[in-house]
Amino acid sequence: MSSPTNAVSTDNPRAKTGRIRNVLTRGNGRVPMLQLVMLATLIILGASLIPGFTRLNSVYSMLIIASFLGLAALGQTLVVLLGGLDLSVPAFIVLSAMLTSELYGTYGWPFPAIAAFIVLVSLVVGGISGYLSHKYRVQPLIVTLGVGTVVTGATLIWIGGKQPGSAPAFLSNFVSPVGTTFGLKIPPAVVLWCLLAVGIGFILRHTKFGKSLYATGSSIRAAELALVPTRRIWVSAFSLSALSAAVVGALLAGFSGSADLTMGDPYLFQSLTAVIVGGTAFGARGDYWHTFIGALLLTVLSTILIGVGFSSSDQTIIYGILILVVVAGYSRDRALRDRV
């Protein structure tokens, strides 16, 4: 895993800035063919093993579950591209779910005010993680663990052991497999995920922020020599990671009707798995479309495993094996590129 102190191996400034120039111009548009083949294979396998696997309602249900995972992995993708990990994802999911349920169901806040408050809190607190990691050159894994613990503790104090309120009814419709979008029989949560995927894909590929993020993830010192505002990139990436987790929390509150202190726990491991299996690697390799495919792949795989009777423990083992296989593929690919 890379850290904020990573740098190129040479002390030659010309070599460092040349490397950044390559990162800014080379692009990260490789199609994740292996993942697409695996996804197609799993869909065929699921259709042959599980009755009704390809029915429209089943497909929409899987897409909604995948959208939760994909959105949780959105910010994680940005952090991984920088060479870090965000361990505070579950904490922001729970915080957002609790705020949504409590402020609406107990205190009667209008949802726009709740959404604005959640956005503000997640951006500020997430940005603190990025700022501290960058300024003090501390591993983001450690900083986000601490920040996530503080957020979880603050949530527990605020709830005070009482049962949280209920989420807005329209959120339940928003994440329902039978929900509609402008009259079309497509769940709004799926539409939101696709729109955000297109937006993040465009930002990473075609904007100054995206190029700066790849440059910073490749080598933070070299990026600074190329006048990239690395601190701003770190703060923005971690703010967006917290915000994407908060979006998942609000959607999960609608999905379950309320909030639960453990509802964010599965998304720490699963969001990272979606990023890695999708083909995004630590330090400026990959993009969100890889994660998008990874989230679909994991959701289809999980559905098949549940359908044929595998336990959650069995699924965790299989996910771990999958990560090892993909990481081994990364290593082989790097070795081949070094020899070319």
Short mmCIF file of C-alpha atoms in Angstrom, two decimals:
data_model
loop_
_atom_site.label_atom_id
_atom_site.label_comp_id
_atom_site.label_asym_id
_atom_site.label_seq_id
_atom_site.Cartn_x
_atom_site.Cartn_y
_atom_site.Cartn_z
CA MET A 1 0.00 0.00 0.00
CA SER A 2 1.25 3.43 -0.86
CA SER A 3 1.35 6.29 1.57
CA PRO A 4 1.49 10.06 1.31
CA THR A 5 5.26 9.87 1.56
CA ASN A 6 5.69 7.75 -1.56
CA ALA A 7 7.95 9.19 -4.20
CA VAL A 8 9.73 8.15 -7.35
CA SER A 9 12.94 6.26 -6.87
CA THR A 10 15.16 8.88 -8.44
CA ASP A 11 16.10 12.27 -7.07
CA ASN A 12 16.28 13.80 -10.54
CA PRO A 13 13.53 16.48 -10.73
CA ARG A 14 13.38 16.09 -14.48
CA ALA A 15 12.61 12.39 -14.11
CA LYS A 16 9.95 13.10 -11.50
CA THR A 17 8.13 15.71 -13.55
CA GLY A 18 8.47 13.53 -16.63
CA ARG A 19 6.72 10.72 -14.80
CA ILE A 20 3.88 13.04 -13.83
CA ARG A 21 3.55 14.19 -17.43
CA ASN A 22 3.16 10.55 -18.48
CA VAL A 23 0.49 9.96 -15.83
CA LEU A 24 -1.43 13.04 -16.96
CA THR A 25 -1.43 11.97 -20.59
CA ARG A 26 -1.51 8.18 -20.64
CA GLY A 27 -5.13 7.72 -19.50
CA ASN A 28 -6.60 4.83 -17.56
CA GLY A 29 -9.11 3.59 -20.08
CA ARG A 30 -8.31 -0.12 -20.26
CA VAL A 31 -11.52 -2.12 -20.55
CA PRO A 32 -11.86 -4.66 -17.70
CA MET A 33 -12.32 -7.57 -20.08
CA LEU A 34 -11.61 -10.30 -17.51
CA GLN A 35 -14.20 -8.86 -15.14
CA LEU A 36 -16.78 -8.55 -17.93
CA VAL A 37 -16.20 -12.15 -18.95
CA MET A 38 -16.53 -13.27 -15.32
CA LEU A 39 -19.75 -11.27 -14.95
CA ALA A 40 -21.27 -12.80 -18.09
CA THR A 41 -20.23 -16.28 -16.93
CA LEU A 42 -21.82 -15.75 -13.50
CA ILE A 43 -25.07 -14.52 -15.06
CA ILE A 44 -25.26 -17.66 -17.24
CA LEU A 45 -24.41 -19.83 -14.23
CA GLY A 46 -27.04 -18.14 -12.07
CA ALA A 47 -29.70 -18.54 -14.75
CA SER A 48 -28.96 -22.26 -14.96
CA LEU A 49 -28.85 -22.87 -11.19
CA ILE A 50 -31.54 -20.58 -9.75
CA PRO A 51 -35.12 -20.47 -11.06
CA GLY A 52 -36.26 -16.92 -11.83
CA PHE A 53 -32.72 -15.55 -11.66
CA THR A 54 -33.16 -13.47 -14.81
CA ARG A 55 -36.72 -12.29 -14.14
CA LEU A 56 -37.08 -8.52 -14.24
CA ASN A 57 -37.87 -8.16 -10.53
CA SER A 58 -34.86 -10.31 -9.63
CA VAL A 59 -32.60 -8.29 -11.90
CA TYR A 60 -33.85 -5.02 -10.41
CA SER A 61 -33.34 -6.36 -6.88
CA MET A 62 -29.75 -7.29 -7.69
CA LEU A 63 -29.17 -3.90 -9.30
CA ILE A 64 -30.41 -2.10 -6.18
CA ILE A 65 -28.13 -4.16 -3.93
CA ALA A 66 -25.29 -3.48 -6.36
CA SER A 67 -26.06 0.24 -6.29
CA PHE A 68 -25.59 0.32 -2.50
CA LEU A 69 -22.24 -1.42 -2.86
CA GLY A 70 -21.22 0.62 -5.89
CA LEU A 71 -21.98 3.92 -4.18
CA ALA A 72 -20.10 2.87 -1.03
CA ALA A 73 -17.16 1.95 -3.26
CA LEU A 74 -17.30 5.23 -5.20
CA GLY A 75 -15.34 7.25 -2.68
CA GLN A 76 -13.22 4.23 -1.78
CA THR A 77 -12.11 4.15 -5.42
CA LEU A 78 -10.82 7.72 -5.24
CA VAL A 79 -8.94 6.98 -2.02
CA VAL A 80 -7.42 3.78 -3.45
CA LEU A 81 -6.29 5.71 -6.53
CA LEU A 82 -4.38 7.97 -4.13
CA GLY A 83 -2.80 4.88 -2.56
CA GLY A 84 -4.82 4.72 0.66
CA LEU A 85 -7.77 3.04 2.34
CA ASP A 86 -10.83 4.62 3.94
CA LEU A 87 -11.86 2.65 7.03
CA SER A 88 -14.49 5.23 8.03
CA VAL A 89 -17.00 4.17 5.34
CA PRO A 90 -19.19 2.11 7.75
CA ALA A 91 -19.24 4.95 10.30
CA PHE A 92 -20.57 7.48 7.77
CA ILE A 93 -23.16 5.00 6.51
CA VAL A 94 -24.50 4.52 10.03
CA LEU A 95 -24.31 8.24 10.84
CA SER A 96 -26.31 9.16 7.74
CA ALA A 97 -28.90 6.43 8.32
CA MET A 98 -29.35 7.54 11.93
CA LEU A 99 -29.61 11.22 11.01
CA THR A 100 -32.14 10.44 8.29
CA SER A 101 -34.32 8.32 10.57
CA GLU A 102 -34.02 10.45 13.70
CA LEU A 103 -34.30 13.92 12.22
CA TYR A 104 -37.25 12.92 10.03
CA GLY A 105 -39.09 10.38 12.19
CA THR A 106 -38.50 11.90 15.63
CA TYR A 107 -37.85 15.62 15.11
CA GLY A 108 -39.90 16.17 11.97
CA TRP A 109 -37.21 17.86 9.87
CA PRO A 110 -38.00 18.23 6.15
CA PHE A 111 -35.84 15.91 4.08
CA PRO A 112 -34.08 18.69 2.09
CA ALA A 113 -32.80 20.13 5.39
CA ILE A 114 -31.70 16.66 6.51
CA ALA A 115 -29.89 16.07 3.21
CA ALA A 116 -28.12 19.44 3.41
CA PHE A 117 -27.01 18.73 7.00
CA ILE A 118 -25.73 15.26 6.11
CA VAL A 119 -23.82 16.62 3.10
CA LEU A 120 -22.23 19.34 5.22
CA VAL A 121 -21.19 17.00 8.05
CA SER A 122 -19.81 14.29 5.76
CA LEU A 123 -17.84 16.71 3.58
CA VAL A 124 -16.29 18.49 6.57
CA VAL A 125 -15.45 15.40 8.63
CA GLY A 126 -14.29 13.42 5.60
CA GLY A 127 -12.13 16.35 4.56
CA ILE A 128 -10.49 16.35 7.98
CA SER A 129 -9.25 12.80 7.31
CA GLY A 130 -7.69 13.87 4.03
CA TYR A 131 -6.16 17.00 5.55
CA LEU A 132 -4.58 15.16 8.49
CA SER A 133 -3.25 12.35 6.29
CA HIS A 134 -1.66 14.78 3.88
CA LYS A 135 -0.34 17.38 6.31
CA TYR A 136 1.26 14.94 8.75
CA ARG A 137 2.10 12.23 6.18
CA VAL A 138 0.16 9.66 8.20
CA GLN A 139 -1.25 6.51 6.65
CA PRO A 140 -4.91 7.23 5.79
CA LEU A 141 -5.79 3.77 7.09
CA ILE A 142 -4.89 4.93 10.60
CA VAL A 143 -6.44 8.40 10.30
CA THR A 144 -9.74 7.12 8.91
CA LEU A 145 -9.87 4.42 11.59
CA GLY A 146 -9.60 7.14 14.22
CA VAL A 147 -12.08 9.47 12.52
CA GLY A 148 -14.52 6.60 11.97
CA THR A 149 -14.30 5.66 15.65
CA VAL A 150 -15.03 9.25 16.67
CA VAL A 151 -18.03 9.39 14.29
CA THR A 152 -19.36 6.07 15.62
CA GLY A 153 -18.93 7.22 19.23
CA ALA A 154 -20.68 10.52 18.52
CA THR A 155 -23.55 8.62 16.88
CA LEU A 156 -23.91 6.33 19.89
CA ILE A 157 -23.94 9.28 22.30
CA TRP A 158 -26.54 11.10 20.23
CA ILE A 159 -28.82 8.06 19.92
CA GLY A 160 -28.40 7.30 23.63
CA GLY A 161 -29.68 3.75 23.33
CA LYS A 162 -33.15 4.74 22.14
CA GLN A 163 -34.84 3.33 19.06
CA PRO A 164 -34.30 5.59 16.03
CA GLY A 165 -37.26 7.01 14.14
CA SER A 166 -38.47 6.03 10.68
CA ALA A 167 -37.14 7.08 7.29
CA PRO A 168 -39.23 9.08 4.78
CA ALA A 169 -41.65 6.94 2.79
CA PHE A 170 -40.40 8.29 -0.54
CA LEU A 171 -36.94 6.86 0.23
CA SER A 172 -38.51 3.40 0.48
CA ASN A 173 -40.03 3.90 -2.95
CA PHE A 174 -36.71 5.25 -4.22
CA VAL A 175 -34.96 1.94 -3.45
CA SER A 176 -37.87 -0.37 -4.28
CA PRO A 177 -37.45 -2.91 -7.13
CA VAL A 178 -40.88 -1.85 -8.38
CA GLY A 179 -40.07 1.86 -8.23
CA THR A 180 -40.38 4.01 -11.34
CA THR A 181 -38.35 6.88 -12.77
CA PHE A 182 -40.34 9.44 -14.78
CA GLY A 183 -42.90 6.76 -15.58
CA LEU A 184 -40.30 4.19 -16.63
CA LYS A 185 -40.17 0.92 -14.71
CA ILE A 186 -36.60 1.46 -13.54
CA PRO A 187 -35.81 1.86 -9.82
CA PRO A 188 -34.63 5.43 -9.08
CA ALA A 189 -31.71 4.16 -6.98
CA VAL A 190 -30.32 2.37 -10.03
CA VAL A 191 -30.72 5.49 -12.17
CA LEU A 192 -28.93 7.57 -9.52
CA TRP A 193 -26.04 5.10 -9.41
CA CYS A 194 -25.67 5.08 -13.20
CA LEU A 195 -25.77 8.89 -13.39
CA LEU A 196 -23.13 9.20 -10.69
CA ALA A 197 -21.00 6.57 -12.43
CA VAL A 198 -21.13 8.54 -15.68
CA GLY A 199 -20.33 11.76 -13.82
CA ILE A 200 -17.38 10.34 -11.86
CA GLY A 201 -16.09 8.57 -14.96
CA PHE A 202 -16.11 11.85 -16.87
CA ILE A 203 -14.48 13.76 -14.01
CA LEU A 204 -11.65 11.25 -13.64
CA ARG A 205 -10.98 11.04 -17.37
CA HIS A 206 -11.55 14.54 -18.68
CA THR A 207 -11.11 17.14 -15.93
CA LYS A 208 -8.17 18.78 -14.23
CA PHE A 209 -9.24 17.28 -10.90
CA GLY A 210 -9.13 13.76 -12.34
CA LYS A 211 -5.70 14.22 -13.90
CA SER A 212 -4.40 15.76 -10.70
CA LEU A 213 -5.75 12.84 -8.67
CA TYR A 214 -3.96 10.30 -10.88
CA ALA A 215 -0.78 12.35 -10.73
CA THR A 216 -0.97 12.58 -6.93
CA GLY A 217 -1.62 8.86 -6.59
CA SER A 218 1.33 8.05 -8.84
CA SER A 219 3.79 10.09 -6.75
CA ILE A 220 2.83 12.85 -4.37
CA ARG A 221 6.29 14.45 -4.37
CA ALA A 222 6.52 14.44 -8.13
CA ALA A 223 3.00 15.86 -8.34
CA GLU A 224 4.02 18.72 -6.06
CA LEU A 225 7.01 19.42 -8.31
CA ALA A 226 4.54 19.62 -11.18
CA LEU A 227 2.53 22.19 -9.16
CA VAL A 228 -0.41 19.86 -8.54
CA PRO A 229 -2.40 21.02 -5.45
CA THR A 230 -1.99 17.68 -3.70
CA ARG A 231 -3.49 18.74 -0.36
CA ARG A 232 -6.65 19.92 -2.08
CA ILE A 233 -6.83 16.60 -3.96
CA TRP A 234 -6.50 14.59 -0.74
CA VAL A 235 -9.11 16.64 1.09
CA SER A 236 -11.52 16.41 -1.87
CA ALA A 237 -11.09 12.65 -2.28
CA PHE A 238 -11.77 11.87 1.37
CA SER A 239 -14.67 14.33 1.49
CA LEU A 240 -16.25 12.59 -1.50
CA SER A 241 -15.63 9.21 0.11
CA ALA A 242 -17.51 10.29 3.23
CA LEU A 243 -20.29 11.80 1.12
CA SER A 244 -20.77 8.69 -1.01
CA ALA A 245 -20.96 6.57 2.16
CA ALA A 246 -23.52 9.01 3.57
CA VAL A 247 -25.65 8.63 0.44
CA VAL A 248 -25.62 4.86 0.98
CA GLY A 249 -26.69 5.36 4.60
CA ALA A 250 -29.72 7.42 3.61
CA LEU A 251 -30.70 4.87 0.95
CA LEU A 252 -30.30 1.98 3.40
CA ALA A 253 -32.52 3.80 5.89
CA GLY A 254 -35.20 3.91 3.22
CA PHE A 255 -34.56 0.30 2.23
CA SER A 256 -34.97 -1.02 5.79
CA GLY A 257 -37.42 1.65 6.99
CA SER A 258 -35.14 2.74 9.83
CA ALA A 259 -31.51 2.65 10.94
CA ASP A 260 -29.29 0.10 12.64
CA LEU A 261 -25.87 0.50 14.23
CA THR A 262 -24.47 -2.49 12.31
CA MET A 263 -25.88 -1.72 8.86
CA GLY A 264 -22.61 -0.22 7.62
CA ASP A 265 -20.33 -3.07 8.73
CA PRO A 266 -20.52 -5.22 5.54
CA TYR A 267 -19.56 -2.31 3.32
CA LEU A 268 -16.01 -1.88 4.58
CA PHE A 269 -14.75 -5.18 3.23
CA GLN A 270 -17.19 -5.34 0.33
CA SER A 271 -16.46 -1.83 -0.96
CA LEU A 272 -12.73 -2.54 -1.00
CA THR A 273 -13.37 -5.91 -2.64
CA ALA A 274 -15.44 -4.26 -5.39
CA VAL A 275 -12.61 -1.80 -6.05
CA ILE A 276 -9.88 -4.45 -6.20
CA VAL A 277 -11.86 -7.09 -8.08
CA GLY A 278 -12.97 -4.42 -10.54
CA GLY A 279 -9.33 -3.80 -11.44
CA THR A 280 -8.47 -0.55 -9.66
CA ALA A 281 -5.12 -0.75 -7.88
CA PHE A 282 -3.38 1.35 -5.25
CA GLY A 283 -1.66 4.35 -6.75
CA ALA A 284 -3.29 5.71 -9.91
CA ARG A 285 -4.38 2.64 -11.83
CA GLY A 286 -8.00 2.06 -12.82
CA ASP A 287 -11.16 4.15 -12.63
CA TYR A 288 -14.71 4.07 -11.28
CA TRP A 289 -16.08 2.10 -14.22
CA HIS A 290 -13.86 -0.78 -13.12
CA THR A 291 -15.43 -0.52 -9.66
CA PHE A 292 -18.90 -0.35 -11.23
CA ILE A 293 -18.28 -3.72 -12.90
CA GLY A 294 -16.74 -5.06 -9.70
CA ALA A 295 -19.87 -4.16 -7.70
CA LEU A 296 -22.10 -5.92 -10.24
CA LEU A 297 -19.83 -8.95 -10.25
CA LEU A 298 -19.83 -9.29 -6.47
CA THR A 299 -23.60 -8.82 -6.24
CA VAL A 300 -24.31 -11.51 -8.84
CA LEU A 301 -21.80 -13.83 -7.17
CA SER A 302 -23.34 -13.23 -3.74
CA THR A 303 -26.84 -13.88 -5.10
CA ILE A 304 -25.73 -17.20 -6.58
CA LEU A 305 -23.92 -18.26 -3.42
CA ILE A 306 -26.97 -17.47 -1.27
CA GLY A 307 -29.24 -19.21 -3.78
CA VAL A 308 -27.27 -22.46 -3.62
CA GLY A 309 -26.99 -22.40 0.16
CA PHE A 310 -23.61 -20.88 1.02
CA SER A 311 -23.35 -19.11 4.37
CA SER A 312 -22.00 -15.60 4.90
CA SER A 313 -18.76 -17.12 6.22
CA ASP A 314 -18.40 -19.16 3.04
CA GLN A 315 -18.96 -16.03 0.97
CA THR A 316 -16.24 -14.16 2.87
CA ILE A 317 -13.76 -16.95 2.13
CA ILE A 318 -14.66 -16.90 -1.55
CA TYR A 319 -14.30 -13.11 -1.67
CA GLY A 320 -10.85 -13.43 -0.11
CA ILE A 321 -9.79 -16.03 -2.68
CA LEU A 322 -11.11 -13.78 -5.44
CA ILE A 323 -9.04 -10.86 -4.16
CA LEU A 324 -5.90 -13.03 -4.07
CA VAL A 325 -6.49 -14.19 -7.65
CA VAL A 326 -7.00 -10.64 -8.90
CA VAL A 327 -3.97 -9.29 -7.01
CA ALA A 328 -1.86 -12.10 -8.47
CA GLY A 329 -3.07 -10.96 -11.88
CA TYR A 330 -1.94 -7.40 -11.09
CA SER A 331 1.54 -8.64 -10.19
CA ARG A 332 1.86 -10.67 -13.38
CA ASP A 333 0.64 -7.74 -15.47
CA ARG A 334 3.19 -5.37 -13.89
CA ALA A 335 6.00 -7.88 -14.45
CA LEU A 336 5.07 -8.19 -18.12
CA ARG A 337 4.97 -4.42 -18.55
CA ASP A 338 8.39 -4.08 -16.90
CA ARG A 339 9.87 -6.51 -19.42
CA VAL A 340 8.33 -4.79 -22.43
#
